[in-house]
Tab-separated table of C-alpha atoms in Angstrom:
chain	number	residue	atom	x	y	z
A	10	UNK	CA	-13.539	11.158	8.708
A	11	UNK	CA	-11.836	7.636	9.439
A	12	UNK	CA	-12.429	6.262	5.308
A	13	UNK	CA	-8.967	8.688	4.956
A	14	UNK	CA	-7.438	6.338	7.909
A	15	UNK	CA	-9.273	2.743	6.341
A	16	UNK	CA	-7.469	4.110	3.208
A	17	UNK	CA	-4.719	4.326	3.623
A	18	UNK	CA	-4.901	0.900	5.725
A	19	UNK	CA	-5.712	-0.234	2.531
A	20	UNK	CA	-3.178	1.046	0.578
A	21	UNK	CA	-0.957	-0.471	2.982
A	22	UNK	CA	-2.130	-3.655	2.497
A	23	UNK	CA	-2.309	-3.724	-1.343
A	24	UNK	CA	1.216	-1.810	-1.709
A	25	UNK	CA	3.073	-4.823	0.876
A	26	UNK	CA	0.819	-7.604	-1.477
A	27	UNK	CA	2.055	-5.935	-4.982
A	28	UNK	CA	5.472	-5.693	-3.684
A	29	UNK	CA	6.230	-9.516	-2.152
A	30	UNK	CA	4.788	-10.245	-5.725
A	31	UNK	CA	7.407	-8.227	-7.086
A	32	UNK	CA	4.730	-6.027	-9.020
A	33	UNK	CA	6.027	-2.219	-9.449
A	34	UNK	CA	2.298	-1.048	-10.602
A	35	UNK	CA	-1.364	-1.563	-9.571
A	36	UNK	CA	-4.065	-0.150	-11.925
A	37	UNK	CA	-7.077	-1.478	-9.925
A	38	UNK	CA	-8.051	-2.636	-6.448
A	39	UNK	CA	-11.212	-4.338	-5.262
A	40	UNK	CA	-12.523	-3.684	-2.365
A	41	UNK	CA	-15.607	-6.103	-1.080
A	42	UNK	CA	-17.852	-3.624	1.724
A	43	UNK	CA	-20.700	-4.591	3.697
A	44	UNK	CA	-23.711	-2.265	3.597
A	45	UNK	CA	-24.041	-2.083	7.681
A	46	UNK	CA	-19.677	-1.622	7.369
A	47	UNK	CA	-20.242	2.218	8.660
A	48	UNK	CA	-18.054	3.446	5.777
A	49	UNK	CA	-19.268	6.038	3.840
A	50	UNK	CA	-18.809	5.050	-0.013
A	51	UNK	CA	-17.778	8.060	-1.452
A	52	UNK	CA	-16.042	9.348	1.362
A	53	UNK	CA	-13.995	6.727	0.715
A	54	UNK	CA	-13.583	6.734	-3.065
A	55	UNK	CA	-11.897	10.455	-2.203
A	56	UNK	CA	-9.923	9.725	0.851
A	57	UNK	CA	-8.133	6.601	-1.660
A	58	UNK	CA	-7.071	9.175	-4.084
A	59	UNK	CA	-5.176	10.782	-1.008
A	60	UNK	CA	-3.919	7.875	-0.051
A	61	UNK	CA	-2.468	6.606	-3.185
A	62	UNK	CA	-0.014	9.162	-3.434
A	63	UNK	CA	2.988	8.713	-3.768
A	64	UNK	CA	2.956	4.697	-3.187
A	65	UNK	CA	2.990	1.620	-6.356
A	66	UNK	CA	-1.171	2.271	-6.199
A	67	UNK	CA	-1.048	6.021	-7.131
A	68	UNK	CA	-3.644	6.604	-10.431
A	69	UNK	CA	-5.411	3.257	-9.370
A	70	UNK	CA	-9.135	2.677	-9.748
A	71	UNK	CA	-10.592	1.364	-6.146
A	72	UNK	CA	-13.499	-0.947	-7.315
A	73	UNK	CA	-16.029	-0.837	-4.862
A	74	UNK	CA	-18.471	-3.952	-4.772
A	75	UNK	CA	-21.302	-3.005	-1.654
A	76	UNK	CA	-22.259	-6.585	0.219
A	77	UNK	CA	-25.847	-6.836	1.114
A	78	UNK	CA	-26.734	-7.725	4.116
A	79	UNK	CA	-26.874	-11.356	5.296
A	80	UNK	CA	-29.288	-13.025	8.549
A	81	UNK	CA	-29.386	-16.535	9.017
A	82	UNK	CA	-33.120	-17.484	10.710
A	83	UNK	CA	-33.524	-20.347	13.734
A	84	UNK	CA	-36.377	-20.257	12.804
A	85	UNK	CA	-36.456	-21.684	9.438
A	86	UNK	CA	-33.003	-22.100	8.823
A	87	UNK	CA	-32.492	-19.765	5.770
A	88	UNK	CA	-29.916	-17.771	5.313
A	89	UNK	CA	-32.066	-14.347	3.980
A	90	UNK	CA	-31.109	-10.595	2.668
A	91	UNK	CA	-32.309	-7.402	4.693
A	92	UNK	CA	-35.220	-5.657	3.389
A	93	UNK	CA	-34.163	-3.280	5.125
A	94	UNK	CA	-31.748	-2.374	7.591
A	95	UNK	CA	-34.137	-1.178	9.625
A	96	UNK	CA	-35.528	-4.626	10.701
A	97	UNK	CA	-33.733	-7.424	10.998
A	98	UNK	CA	-36.031	-9.825	10.336
A	99	UNK	CA	-35.777	-13.066	8.335
A	100	UNK	CA	-37.614	-12.241	4.945
A	101	UNK	CA	-38.921	-15.586	4.194
A	102	UNK	CA	-41.011	-15.460	7.907
A	103	UNK	CA	-40.356	-12.538	9.644
A	104	UNK	CA	-39.593	-13.834	12.411
A	105	UNK	CA	-36.609	-11.353	14.109
A	106	UNK	CA	-32.720	-11.971	13.966
A	107	UNK	CA	-29.699	-10.800	15.188
A	108	UNK	CA	-27.379	-13.682	13.540
A	109	UNK	CA	-26.243	-11.273	11.457
A	110	UNK	CA	-23.754	-13.309	8.229
A	111	UNK	CA	-22.702	-10.907	5.665
A	112	UNK	CA	-22.593	-7.176	5.674
A	113	UNK	CA	-20.094	-6.042	7.660
A	114	UNK	CA	-17.033	-6.201	5.874
A	115	UNK	CA	-14.197	-3.927	4.928
A	116	UNK	CA	-12.340	-6.425	2.310
A	117	UNK	CA	-9.673	-6.477	-0.120
A	118	UNK	CA	-10.081	-8.763	-2.586
A	119	UNK	CA	-7.632	-8.239	-5.318
A	120	UNK	CA	-5.301	-6.343	-6.673
A	121	UNK	CA	-5.261	-5.927	-10.952
A	122	UNK	CA	-2.097	-4.669	-12.843
A	123	UNK	CA	-0.900	-4.325	-16.486
A	124	UNK	CA	0.318	-7.039	-18.196
A	125	UNK	CA	2.665	-5.645	-19.662
A	126	UNK	CA	4.006	-3.932	-16.877
A	127	UNK	CA	4.097	-7.031	-15.278
A	128	UNK	CA	6.367	-8.952	-18.764
A	129	UNK	CA	8.398	-5.263	-18.332
A	130	UNK	CA	9.580	-6.361	-14.978
A	131	UNK	CA	10.235	-10.280	-15.193
A	132	UNK	CA	11.927	-9.547	-18.654
A	133	UNK	CA	13.800	-6.856	-16.291
A	134	UNK	CA	15.212	-9.359	-13.909
A	135	UNK	CA	16.059	-12.048	-16.445
A	136	UNK	CA	18.275	-9.699	-18.150
A	137	UNK	CA	19.940	-8.570	-15.191
A	138	UNK	CA	19.813	-12.266	-13.560
């Protein structure tokens, strides 16, 4: 299950970003996942819970936005969403196309932290400086 290694990588990246921002706890992680990324949604959610144990992300929720497959048609010069990943054809004119513009992503978009946790950390730093 490669989703576990993806989850660990995601958690490492998110935790590093949180630490750089001075965050002590993350409540939600937003991820964009392409429809043909090869990642099984449910397996990634399960793996995420395992990967977050003992990290700043422990107890956080992984929110996944699945991005559709978008191709560019060189015949009609349009970006179109594939109707089926079984046929890479322009939805407008039916022309076969392999010019993939979206759908394979695995992208960490943002982290959500509780405002009170961030304010508490900032107050703590202010009193100790």
